[in-house]
mmCIF file of C-alpha atoms and ligand atoms in Angstrom:
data_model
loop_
_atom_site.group_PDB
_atom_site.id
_atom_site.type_symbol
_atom_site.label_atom_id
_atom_site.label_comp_id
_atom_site.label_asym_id
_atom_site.label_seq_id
_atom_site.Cartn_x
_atom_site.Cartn_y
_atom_site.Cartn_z
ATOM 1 C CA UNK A 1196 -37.908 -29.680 75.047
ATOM 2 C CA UNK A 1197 -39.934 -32.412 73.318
ATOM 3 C CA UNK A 1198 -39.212 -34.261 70.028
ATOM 4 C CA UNK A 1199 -42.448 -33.795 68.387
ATOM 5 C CA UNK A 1200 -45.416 -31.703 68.954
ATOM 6 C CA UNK A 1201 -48.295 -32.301 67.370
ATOM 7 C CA UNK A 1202 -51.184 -29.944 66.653
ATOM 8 C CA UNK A 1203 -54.591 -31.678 66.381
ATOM 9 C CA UNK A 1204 -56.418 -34.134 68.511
ATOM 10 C CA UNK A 1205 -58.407 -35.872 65.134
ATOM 11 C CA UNK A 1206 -57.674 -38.936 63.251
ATOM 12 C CA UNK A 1207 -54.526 -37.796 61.961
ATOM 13 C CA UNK A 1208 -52.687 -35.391 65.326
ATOM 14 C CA UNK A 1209 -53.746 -39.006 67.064
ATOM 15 C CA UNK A 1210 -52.455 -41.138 64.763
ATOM 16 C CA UNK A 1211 -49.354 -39.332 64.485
ATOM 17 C CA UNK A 1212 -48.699 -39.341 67.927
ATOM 18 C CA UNK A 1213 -49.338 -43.270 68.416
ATOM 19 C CA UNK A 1214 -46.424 -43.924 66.040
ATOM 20 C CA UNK A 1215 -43.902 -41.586 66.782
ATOM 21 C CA UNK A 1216 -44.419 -42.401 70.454
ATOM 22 C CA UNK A 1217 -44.348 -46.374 69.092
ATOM 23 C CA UNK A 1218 -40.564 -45.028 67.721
ATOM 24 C CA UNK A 1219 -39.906 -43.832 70.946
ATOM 25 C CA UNK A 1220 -40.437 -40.045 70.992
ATOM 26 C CA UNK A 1221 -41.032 -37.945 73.765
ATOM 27 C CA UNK A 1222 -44.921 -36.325 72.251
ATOM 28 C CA UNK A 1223 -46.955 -33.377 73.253
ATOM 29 C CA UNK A 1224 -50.025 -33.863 71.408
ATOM 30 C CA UNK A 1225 -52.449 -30.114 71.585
ATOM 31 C CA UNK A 1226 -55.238 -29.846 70.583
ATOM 32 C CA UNK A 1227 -58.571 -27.695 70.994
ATOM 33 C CA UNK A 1228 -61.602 -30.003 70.416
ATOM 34 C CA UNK A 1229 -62.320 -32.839 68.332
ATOM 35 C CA UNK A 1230 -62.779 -30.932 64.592
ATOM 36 C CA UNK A 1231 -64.418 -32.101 61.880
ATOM 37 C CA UNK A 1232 -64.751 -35.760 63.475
ATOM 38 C CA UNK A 1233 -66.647 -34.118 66.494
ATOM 39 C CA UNK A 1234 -69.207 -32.819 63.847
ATOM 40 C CA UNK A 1235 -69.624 -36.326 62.859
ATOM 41 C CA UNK A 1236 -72.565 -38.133 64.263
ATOM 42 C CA UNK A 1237 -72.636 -41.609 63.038
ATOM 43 C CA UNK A 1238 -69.747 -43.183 61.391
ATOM 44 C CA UNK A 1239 -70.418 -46.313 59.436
ATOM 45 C CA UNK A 1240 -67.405 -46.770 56.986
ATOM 46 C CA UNK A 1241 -64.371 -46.897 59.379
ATOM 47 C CA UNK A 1242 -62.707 -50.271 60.044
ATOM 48 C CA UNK A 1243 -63.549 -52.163 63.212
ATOM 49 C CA UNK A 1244 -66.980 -51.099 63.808
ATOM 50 C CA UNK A 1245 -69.937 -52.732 62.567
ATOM 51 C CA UNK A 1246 -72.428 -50.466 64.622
ATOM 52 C CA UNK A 1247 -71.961 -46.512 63.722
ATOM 53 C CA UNK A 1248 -70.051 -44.809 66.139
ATOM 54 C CA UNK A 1249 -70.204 -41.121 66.760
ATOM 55 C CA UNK A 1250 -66.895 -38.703 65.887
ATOM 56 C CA UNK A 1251 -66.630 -37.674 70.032
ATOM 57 C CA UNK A 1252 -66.786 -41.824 71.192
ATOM 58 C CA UNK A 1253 -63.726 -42.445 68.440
ATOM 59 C CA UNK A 1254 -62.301 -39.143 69.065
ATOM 60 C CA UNK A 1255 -61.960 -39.862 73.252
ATOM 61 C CA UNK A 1256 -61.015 -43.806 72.362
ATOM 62 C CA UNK A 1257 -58.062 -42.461 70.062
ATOM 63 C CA UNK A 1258 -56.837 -39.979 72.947
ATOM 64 C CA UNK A 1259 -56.700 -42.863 75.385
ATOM 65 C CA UNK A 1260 -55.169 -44.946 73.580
ATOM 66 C CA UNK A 1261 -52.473 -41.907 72.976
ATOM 67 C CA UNK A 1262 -52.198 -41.479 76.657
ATOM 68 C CA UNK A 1263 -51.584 -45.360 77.458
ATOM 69 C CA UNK A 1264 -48.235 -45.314 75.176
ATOM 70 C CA UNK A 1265 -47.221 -42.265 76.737
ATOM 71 C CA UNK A 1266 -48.132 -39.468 74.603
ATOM 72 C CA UNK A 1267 -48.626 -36.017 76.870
ATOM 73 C CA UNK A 1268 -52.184 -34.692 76.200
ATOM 74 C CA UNK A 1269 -53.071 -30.806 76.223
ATOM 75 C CA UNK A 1270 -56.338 -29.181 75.495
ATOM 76 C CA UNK A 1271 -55.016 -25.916 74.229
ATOM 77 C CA UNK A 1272 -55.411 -23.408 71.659
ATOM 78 C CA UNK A 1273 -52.677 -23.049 69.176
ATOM 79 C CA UNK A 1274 -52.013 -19.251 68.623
ATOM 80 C CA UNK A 1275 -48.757 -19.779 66.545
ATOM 81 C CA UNK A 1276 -45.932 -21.763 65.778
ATOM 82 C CA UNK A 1277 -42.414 -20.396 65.136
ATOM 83 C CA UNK A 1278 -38.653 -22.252 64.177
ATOM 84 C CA UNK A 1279 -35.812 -20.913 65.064
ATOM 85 C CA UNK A 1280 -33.440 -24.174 65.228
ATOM 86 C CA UNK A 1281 -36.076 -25.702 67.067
ATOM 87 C CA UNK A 1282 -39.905 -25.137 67.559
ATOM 88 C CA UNK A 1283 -41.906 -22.978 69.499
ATOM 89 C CA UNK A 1284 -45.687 -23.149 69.693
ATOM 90 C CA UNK A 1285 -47.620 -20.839 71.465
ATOM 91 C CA UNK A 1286 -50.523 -21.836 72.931
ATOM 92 C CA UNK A 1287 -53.803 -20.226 75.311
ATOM 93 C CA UNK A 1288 -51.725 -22.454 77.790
ATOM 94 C CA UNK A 1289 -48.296 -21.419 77.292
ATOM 95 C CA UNK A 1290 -45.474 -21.997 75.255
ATOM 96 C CA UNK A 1291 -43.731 -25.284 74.017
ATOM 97 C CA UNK A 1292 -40.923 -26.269 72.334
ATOM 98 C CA UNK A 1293 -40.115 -29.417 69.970
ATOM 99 C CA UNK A 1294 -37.557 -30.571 67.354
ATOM 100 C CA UNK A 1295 -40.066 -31.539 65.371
ATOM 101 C CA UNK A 1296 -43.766 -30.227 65.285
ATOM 102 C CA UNK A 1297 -46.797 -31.690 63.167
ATOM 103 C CA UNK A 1298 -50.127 -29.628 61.560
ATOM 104 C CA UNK A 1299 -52.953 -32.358 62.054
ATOM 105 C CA UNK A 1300 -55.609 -29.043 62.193
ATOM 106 C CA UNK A 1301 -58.218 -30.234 60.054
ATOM 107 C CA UNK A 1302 -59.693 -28.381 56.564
ATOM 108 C CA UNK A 1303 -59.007 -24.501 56.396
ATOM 109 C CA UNK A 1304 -61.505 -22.467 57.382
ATOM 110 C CA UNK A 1305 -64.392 -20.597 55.314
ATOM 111 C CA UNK A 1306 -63.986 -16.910 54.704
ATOM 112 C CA UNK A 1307 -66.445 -15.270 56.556
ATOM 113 C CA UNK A 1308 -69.077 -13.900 54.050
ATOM 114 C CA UNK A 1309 -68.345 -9.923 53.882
ATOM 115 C CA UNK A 1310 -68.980 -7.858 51.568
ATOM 116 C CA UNK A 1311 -65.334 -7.036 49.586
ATOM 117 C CA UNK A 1312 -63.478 -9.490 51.765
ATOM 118 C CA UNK A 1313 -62.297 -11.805 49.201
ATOM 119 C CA UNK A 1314 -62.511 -9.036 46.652
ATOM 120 C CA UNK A 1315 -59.591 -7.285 48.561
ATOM 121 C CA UNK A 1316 -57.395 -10.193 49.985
ATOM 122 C CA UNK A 1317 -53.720 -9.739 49.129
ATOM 123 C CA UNK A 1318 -54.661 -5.987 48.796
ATOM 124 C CA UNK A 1319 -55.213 -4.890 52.458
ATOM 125 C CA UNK A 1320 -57.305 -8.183 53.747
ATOM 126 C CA UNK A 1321 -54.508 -10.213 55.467
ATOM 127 C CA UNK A 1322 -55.007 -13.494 57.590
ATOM 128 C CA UNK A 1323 -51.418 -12.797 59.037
ATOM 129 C CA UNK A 1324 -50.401 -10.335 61.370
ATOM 130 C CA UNK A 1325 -46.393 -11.336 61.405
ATOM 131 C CA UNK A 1326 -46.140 -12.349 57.875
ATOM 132 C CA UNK A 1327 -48.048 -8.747 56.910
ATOM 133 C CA UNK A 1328 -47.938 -6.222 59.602
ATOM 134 C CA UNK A 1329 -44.823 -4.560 58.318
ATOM 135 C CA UNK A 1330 -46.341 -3.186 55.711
ATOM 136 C CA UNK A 1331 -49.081 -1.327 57.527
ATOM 137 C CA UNK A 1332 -46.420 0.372 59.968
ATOM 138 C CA UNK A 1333 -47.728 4.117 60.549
ATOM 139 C CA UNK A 1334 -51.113 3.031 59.270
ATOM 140 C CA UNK A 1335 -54.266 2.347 61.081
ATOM 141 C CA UNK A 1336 -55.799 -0.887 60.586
ATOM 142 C CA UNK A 1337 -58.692 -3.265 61.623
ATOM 143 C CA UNK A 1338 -58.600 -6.828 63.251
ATOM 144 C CA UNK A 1339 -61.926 -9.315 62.601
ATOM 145 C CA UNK A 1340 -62.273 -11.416 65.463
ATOM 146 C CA UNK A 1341 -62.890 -11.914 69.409
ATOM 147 C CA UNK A 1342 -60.912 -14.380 70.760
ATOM 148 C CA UNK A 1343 -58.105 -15.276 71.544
ATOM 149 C CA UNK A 1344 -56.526 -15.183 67.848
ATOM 150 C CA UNK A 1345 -57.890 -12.128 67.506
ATOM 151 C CA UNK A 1346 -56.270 -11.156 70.688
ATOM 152 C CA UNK A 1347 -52.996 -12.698 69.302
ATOM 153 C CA UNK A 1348 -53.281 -11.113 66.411
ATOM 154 C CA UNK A 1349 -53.760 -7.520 67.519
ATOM 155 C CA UNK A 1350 -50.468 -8.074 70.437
ATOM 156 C CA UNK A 1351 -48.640 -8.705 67.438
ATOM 157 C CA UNK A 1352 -49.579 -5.300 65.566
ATOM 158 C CA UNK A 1353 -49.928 -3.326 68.089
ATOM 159 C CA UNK A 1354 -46.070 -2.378 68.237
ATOM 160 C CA UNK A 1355 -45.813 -2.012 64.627
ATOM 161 C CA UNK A 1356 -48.902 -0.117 63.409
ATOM 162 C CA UNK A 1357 -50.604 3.029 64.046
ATOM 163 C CA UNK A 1358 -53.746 2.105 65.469
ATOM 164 C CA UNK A 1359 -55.442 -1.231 65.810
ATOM 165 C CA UNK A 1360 -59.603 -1.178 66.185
ATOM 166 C CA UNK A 1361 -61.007 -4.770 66.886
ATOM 167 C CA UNK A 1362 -64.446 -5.536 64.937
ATOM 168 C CA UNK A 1363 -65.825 -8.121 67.055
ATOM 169 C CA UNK A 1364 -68.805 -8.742 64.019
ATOM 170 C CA UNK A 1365 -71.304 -9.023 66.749
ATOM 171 C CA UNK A 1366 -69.600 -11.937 68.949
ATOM 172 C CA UNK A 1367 -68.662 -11.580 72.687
ATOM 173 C CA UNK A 1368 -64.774 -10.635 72.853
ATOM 174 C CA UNK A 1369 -61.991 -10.965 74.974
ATOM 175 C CA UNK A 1370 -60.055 -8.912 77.201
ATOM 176 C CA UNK A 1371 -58.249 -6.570 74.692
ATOM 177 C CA UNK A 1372 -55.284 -4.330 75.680
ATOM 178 C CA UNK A 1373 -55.487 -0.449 76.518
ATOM 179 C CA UNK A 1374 -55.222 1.256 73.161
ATOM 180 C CA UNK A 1375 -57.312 -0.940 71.100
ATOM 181 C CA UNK A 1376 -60.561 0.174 70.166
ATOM 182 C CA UNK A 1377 -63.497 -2.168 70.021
ATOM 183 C CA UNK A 1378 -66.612 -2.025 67.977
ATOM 184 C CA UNK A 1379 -69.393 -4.589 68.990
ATOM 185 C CA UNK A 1380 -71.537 -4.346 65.716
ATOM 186 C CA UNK A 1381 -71.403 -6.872 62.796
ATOM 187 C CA UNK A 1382 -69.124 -5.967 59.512
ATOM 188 C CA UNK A 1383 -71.171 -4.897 56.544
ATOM 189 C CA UNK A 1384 -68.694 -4.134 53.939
ATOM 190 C CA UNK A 1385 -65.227 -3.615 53.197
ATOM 191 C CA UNK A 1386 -64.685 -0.451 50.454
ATOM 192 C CA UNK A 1387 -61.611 0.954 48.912
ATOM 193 C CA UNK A 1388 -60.558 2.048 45.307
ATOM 194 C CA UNK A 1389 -57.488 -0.479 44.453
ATOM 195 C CA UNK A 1390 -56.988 -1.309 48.585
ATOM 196 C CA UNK A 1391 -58.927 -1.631 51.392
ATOM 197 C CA UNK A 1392 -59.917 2.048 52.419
ATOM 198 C CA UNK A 1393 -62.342 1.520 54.993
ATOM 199 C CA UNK A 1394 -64.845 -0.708 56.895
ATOM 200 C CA UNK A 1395 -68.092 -0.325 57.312
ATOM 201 C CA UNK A 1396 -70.145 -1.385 60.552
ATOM 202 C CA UNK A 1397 -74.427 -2.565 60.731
ATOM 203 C CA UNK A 1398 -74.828 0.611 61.948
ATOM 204 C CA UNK A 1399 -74.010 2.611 59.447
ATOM 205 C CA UNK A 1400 -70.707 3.663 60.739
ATOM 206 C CA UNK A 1401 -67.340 4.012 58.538
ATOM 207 C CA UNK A 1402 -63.830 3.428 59.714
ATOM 208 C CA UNK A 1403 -60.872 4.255 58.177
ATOM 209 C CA UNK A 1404 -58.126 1.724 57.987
ATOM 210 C CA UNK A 1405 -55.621 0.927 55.503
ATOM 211 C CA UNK A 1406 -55.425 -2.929 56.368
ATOM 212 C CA UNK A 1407 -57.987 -5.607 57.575
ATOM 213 C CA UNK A 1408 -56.455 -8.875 59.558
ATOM 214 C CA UNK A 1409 -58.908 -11.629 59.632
ATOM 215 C CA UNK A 1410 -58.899 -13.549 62.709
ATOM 216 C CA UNK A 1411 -62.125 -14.727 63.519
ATOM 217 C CA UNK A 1412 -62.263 -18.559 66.456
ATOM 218 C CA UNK A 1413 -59.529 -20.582 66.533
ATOM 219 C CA UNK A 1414 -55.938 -20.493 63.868
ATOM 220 C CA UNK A 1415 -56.779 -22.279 60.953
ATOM 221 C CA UNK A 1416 -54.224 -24.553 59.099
ATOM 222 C CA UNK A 1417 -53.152 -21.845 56.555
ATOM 223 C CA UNK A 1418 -52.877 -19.516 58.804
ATOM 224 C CA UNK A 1419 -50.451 -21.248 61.043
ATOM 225 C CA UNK A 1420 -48.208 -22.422 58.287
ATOM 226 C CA UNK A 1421 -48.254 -18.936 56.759
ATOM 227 C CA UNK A 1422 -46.958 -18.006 59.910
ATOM 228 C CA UNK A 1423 -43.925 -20.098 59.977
ATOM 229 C CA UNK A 1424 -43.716 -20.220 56.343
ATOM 230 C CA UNK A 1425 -44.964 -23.592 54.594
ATOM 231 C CA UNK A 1426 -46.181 -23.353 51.109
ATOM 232 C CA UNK A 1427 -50.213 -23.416 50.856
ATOM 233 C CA UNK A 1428 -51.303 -24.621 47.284
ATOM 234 C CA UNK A 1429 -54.954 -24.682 46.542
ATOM 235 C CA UNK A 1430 -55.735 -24.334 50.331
ATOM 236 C CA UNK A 1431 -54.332 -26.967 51.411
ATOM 237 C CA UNK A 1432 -50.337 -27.187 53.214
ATOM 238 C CA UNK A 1433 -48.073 -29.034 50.453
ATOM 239 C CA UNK A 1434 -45.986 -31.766 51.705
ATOM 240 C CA UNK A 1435 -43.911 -34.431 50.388
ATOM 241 C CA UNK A 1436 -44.442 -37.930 50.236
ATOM 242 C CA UNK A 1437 -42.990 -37.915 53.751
ATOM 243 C CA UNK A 1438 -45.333 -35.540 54.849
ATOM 244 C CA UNK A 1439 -43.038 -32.933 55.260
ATOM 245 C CA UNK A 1440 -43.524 -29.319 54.138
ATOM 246 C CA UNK A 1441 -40.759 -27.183 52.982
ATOM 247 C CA UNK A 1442 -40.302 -26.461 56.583
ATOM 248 C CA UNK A 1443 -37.497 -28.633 57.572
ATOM 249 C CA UNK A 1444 -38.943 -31.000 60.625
ATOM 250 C CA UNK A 1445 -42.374 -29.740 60.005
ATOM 251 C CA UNK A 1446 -44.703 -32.294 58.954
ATOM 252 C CA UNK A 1447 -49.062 -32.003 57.651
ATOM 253 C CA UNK A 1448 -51.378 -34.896 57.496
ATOM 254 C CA UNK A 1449 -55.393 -35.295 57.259
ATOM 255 C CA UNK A 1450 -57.350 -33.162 56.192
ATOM 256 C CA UNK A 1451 -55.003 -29.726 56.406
ATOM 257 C CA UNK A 1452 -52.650 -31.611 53.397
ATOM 258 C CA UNK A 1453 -55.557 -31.586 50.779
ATOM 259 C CA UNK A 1454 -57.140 -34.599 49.205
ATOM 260 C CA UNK A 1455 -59.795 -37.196 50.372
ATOM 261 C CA UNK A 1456 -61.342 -35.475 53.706
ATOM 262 C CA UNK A 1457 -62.144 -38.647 55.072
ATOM 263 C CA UNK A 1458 -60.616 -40.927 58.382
ATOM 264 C CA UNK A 1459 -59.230 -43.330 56.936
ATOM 265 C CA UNK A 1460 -56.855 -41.437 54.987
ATOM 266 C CA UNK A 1461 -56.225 -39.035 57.994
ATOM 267 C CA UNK A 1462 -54.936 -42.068 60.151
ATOM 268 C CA UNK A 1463 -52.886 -42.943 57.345
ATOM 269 C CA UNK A 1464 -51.279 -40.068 57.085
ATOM 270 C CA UNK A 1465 -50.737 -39.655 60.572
ATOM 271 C CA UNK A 1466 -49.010 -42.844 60.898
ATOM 272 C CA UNK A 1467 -46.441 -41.753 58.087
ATOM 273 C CA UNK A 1468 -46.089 -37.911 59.506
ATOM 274 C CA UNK A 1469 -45.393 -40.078 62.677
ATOM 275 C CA UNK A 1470 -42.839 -41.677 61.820
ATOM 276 C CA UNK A 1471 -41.362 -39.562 60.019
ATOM 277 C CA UNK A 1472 -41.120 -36.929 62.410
ATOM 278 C CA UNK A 1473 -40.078 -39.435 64.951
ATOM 279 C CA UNK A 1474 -37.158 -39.941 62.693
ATOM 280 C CA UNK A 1475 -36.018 -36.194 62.392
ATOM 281 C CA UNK A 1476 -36.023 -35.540 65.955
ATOM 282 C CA UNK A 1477 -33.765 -38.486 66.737
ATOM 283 C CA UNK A 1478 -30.942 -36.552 65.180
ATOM 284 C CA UNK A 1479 -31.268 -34.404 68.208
ATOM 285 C CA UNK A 1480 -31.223 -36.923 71.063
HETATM 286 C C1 FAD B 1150 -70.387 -33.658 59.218
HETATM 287 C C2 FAD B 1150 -69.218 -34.509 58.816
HETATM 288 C C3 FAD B 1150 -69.408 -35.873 58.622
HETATM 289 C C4 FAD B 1150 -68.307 -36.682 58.245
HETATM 290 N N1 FAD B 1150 -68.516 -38.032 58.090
HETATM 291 C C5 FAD B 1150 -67.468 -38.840 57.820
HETATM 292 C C6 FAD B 1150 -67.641 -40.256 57.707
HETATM 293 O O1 FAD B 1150 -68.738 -40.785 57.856
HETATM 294 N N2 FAD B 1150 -66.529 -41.003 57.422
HETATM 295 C C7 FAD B 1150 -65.286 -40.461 57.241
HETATM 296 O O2 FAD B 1150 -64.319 -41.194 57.014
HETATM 297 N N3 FAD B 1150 -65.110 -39.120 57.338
HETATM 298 C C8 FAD B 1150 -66.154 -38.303 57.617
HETATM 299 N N4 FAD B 1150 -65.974 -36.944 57.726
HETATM 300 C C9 FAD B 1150 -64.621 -36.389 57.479
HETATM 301 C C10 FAD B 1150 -63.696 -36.622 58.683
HETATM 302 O O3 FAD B 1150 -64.335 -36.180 59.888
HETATM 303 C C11 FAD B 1150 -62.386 -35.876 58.472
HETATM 304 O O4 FAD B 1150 -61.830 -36.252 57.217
HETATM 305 C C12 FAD B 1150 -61.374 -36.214 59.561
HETATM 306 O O5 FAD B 1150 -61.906 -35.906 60.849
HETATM 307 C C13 FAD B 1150 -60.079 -35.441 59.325
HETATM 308 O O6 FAD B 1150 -59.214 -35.665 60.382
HETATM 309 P P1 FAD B 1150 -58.082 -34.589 60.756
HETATM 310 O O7 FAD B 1150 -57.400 -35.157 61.952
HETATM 311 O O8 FAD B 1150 -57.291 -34.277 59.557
HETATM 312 O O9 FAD B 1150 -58.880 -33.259 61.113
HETATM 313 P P2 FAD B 1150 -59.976 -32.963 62.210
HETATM 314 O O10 FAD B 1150 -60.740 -34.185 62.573
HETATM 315 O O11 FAD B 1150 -60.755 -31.804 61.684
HETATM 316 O O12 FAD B 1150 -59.144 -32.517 63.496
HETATM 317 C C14 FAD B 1150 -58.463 -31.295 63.506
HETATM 318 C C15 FAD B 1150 -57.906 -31.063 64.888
HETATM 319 O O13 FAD B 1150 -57.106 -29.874 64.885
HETATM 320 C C16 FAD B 1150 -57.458 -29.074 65.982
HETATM 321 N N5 FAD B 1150 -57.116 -27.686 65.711
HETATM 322 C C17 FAD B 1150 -57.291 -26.958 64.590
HETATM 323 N N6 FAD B 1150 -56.813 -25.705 64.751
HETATM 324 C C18 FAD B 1150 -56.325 -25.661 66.014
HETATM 325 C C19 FAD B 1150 -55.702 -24.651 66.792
HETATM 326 N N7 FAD B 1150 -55.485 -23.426 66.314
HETATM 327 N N8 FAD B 1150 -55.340 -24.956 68.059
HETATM 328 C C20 FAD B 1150 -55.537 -26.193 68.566
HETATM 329 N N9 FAD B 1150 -56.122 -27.188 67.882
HETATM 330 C C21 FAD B 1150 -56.509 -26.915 66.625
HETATM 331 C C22 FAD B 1150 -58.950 -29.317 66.167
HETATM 332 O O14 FAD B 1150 -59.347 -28.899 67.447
HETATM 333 C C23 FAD B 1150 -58.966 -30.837 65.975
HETATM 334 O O15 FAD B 1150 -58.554 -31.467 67.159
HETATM 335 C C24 FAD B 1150 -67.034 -36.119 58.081
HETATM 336 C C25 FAD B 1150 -66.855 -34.748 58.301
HETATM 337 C C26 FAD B 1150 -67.916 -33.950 58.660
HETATM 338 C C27 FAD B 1150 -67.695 -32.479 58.909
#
């Protein structure tokens, strides 16, 4: 059991994890690439460097830096995070526990551009199979997506629904399990009258399904606090002025909590989500 985990290796999982390791937490900081600071190629407006430097060069500097005060590094995959007194994050390399757990997972995501997707969120289109997959029990339903999400996403409704077909949208998949059937072409449309009724594939091929679980790459932000249960407003995962969300012990900071996308206020925020979550675990130890 750690104190904190963290979930982000940008400006603001890093920052987060130099000060609550500075408090003297135990930190597991996971992470799957560098984010929107790896797209960056030259930075010119963050303090202390008076040549640009690229997102990847400040991106490995700030994980070293981690690693020298102590903080355990994992390249990993976050598939989802779950409290139940304590935390439990499940990762593409296993599961980890924490008294306190940090989102530092960058902007949400872009809804892939399908016809009727957005037209039919709420009302079939999900981006959540355990929040949602209740209400498709009995029903047959589609999953949009080829990794290991995806993958996640389907293990999750396979016990509760009817029938789960994967629509890979024309990307190389995973290993799925027996029983779920895969189609390889891209997604044209999504129809229905009120709800979603059925898909329909490139090829010209229609699918029945009641439901549609989007779960194309990697877990965005909202989708992992939907998950466990943190208020979203406007896109973004509401927090306090401590950083924490309504989740008791579970702090945001960067870009996932809304406002300026920029480093400088990620690092900030980092360094109070930090702290802060440094200071709820130490009612554990
Ligand atoms: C092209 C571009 C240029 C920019 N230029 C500048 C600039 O010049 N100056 C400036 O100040 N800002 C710039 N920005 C903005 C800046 O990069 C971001 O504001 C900053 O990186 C936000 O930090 P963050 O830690 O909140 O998120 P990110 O840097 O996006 O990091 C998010 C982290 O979460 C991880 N993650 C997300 N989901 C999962 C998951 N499911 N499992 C595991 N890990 C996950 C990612 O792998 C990543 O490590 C630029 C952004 C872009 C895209």
């Amino acid at each position: 059991m750690r104190d904190i985990i963290i979930i982000g290796h940008g400006p603001a999982g890093v920052s987060a994890a130099i000060y609550a390791a500075r408090a003297g937490a135990n930190v597991l900081l996971a992470g799957k690439d560098f984010g929107a600071l790896g797209k960056t190629a030259e930075i010119e407006n963050f303090y202390g460097h008076p040549s640009p430097v690229s997102g990847a060069a400040l991106g490995e500097a700030g994980l070293a830096q981690a690693r020298r005060l102590g903080v355990e590094v994992v390249q990993a995959e976050a598939l989802d995070l779950r409290r139940d007194g304590f935390f439990t994050l499940k990762t593409d390399m296993g599961n980890f526990e924490s008294h306190a757990a940090v989102f530092a997972t960058g902007a949400g995501r872009v809804t892939p551009k399908i016809d009727g997707l957005a037209e039919f969120e709420g009302r079939g289109v999900s981006y959540c199979a355990v929040c949602d997959g209740f209400f498709y029990r009995g029903k047959d339903v589609a999953v949009l997506g080829s990794g290991k999400y995806a993958l996640n996403e389907a293990s999750d409704l396979l016990p509760v629904v009817k029938s789960v077909t994967v629509l890979t949208n024309g990307r190389e998949s995973v290993g799925f399990p027996p029983g779920v059937k895969i189609f390889n072409e891209t997604v044209a449309s999504i129809r229905g009258e009120k709800r979603v009724g059925s898909v329909e594939l490139s090829d010209g091929t229609t699918l029945t399904v009641s439901g549609l679980f989007v779960a194309e790459g990697v877990a965005g932000s909202t989708e992992l606090a939907r998950k466990i249960g943190a208020v979203i407003e406007n896109g973004s995962i509401k927090v306090a002025e401590d950083k924490q969300t309504n989740v008791p012990g579970l702090f945001a900071a960067g870009d996932c909590a809304g406002g300026l996308k920029q480093i400088a206020k990620a690092v900030y925020e980092g360094m109070i989500a930090g702290i802060e979550a440094a200071k709820f675990a130490k009612q554990f130890s």
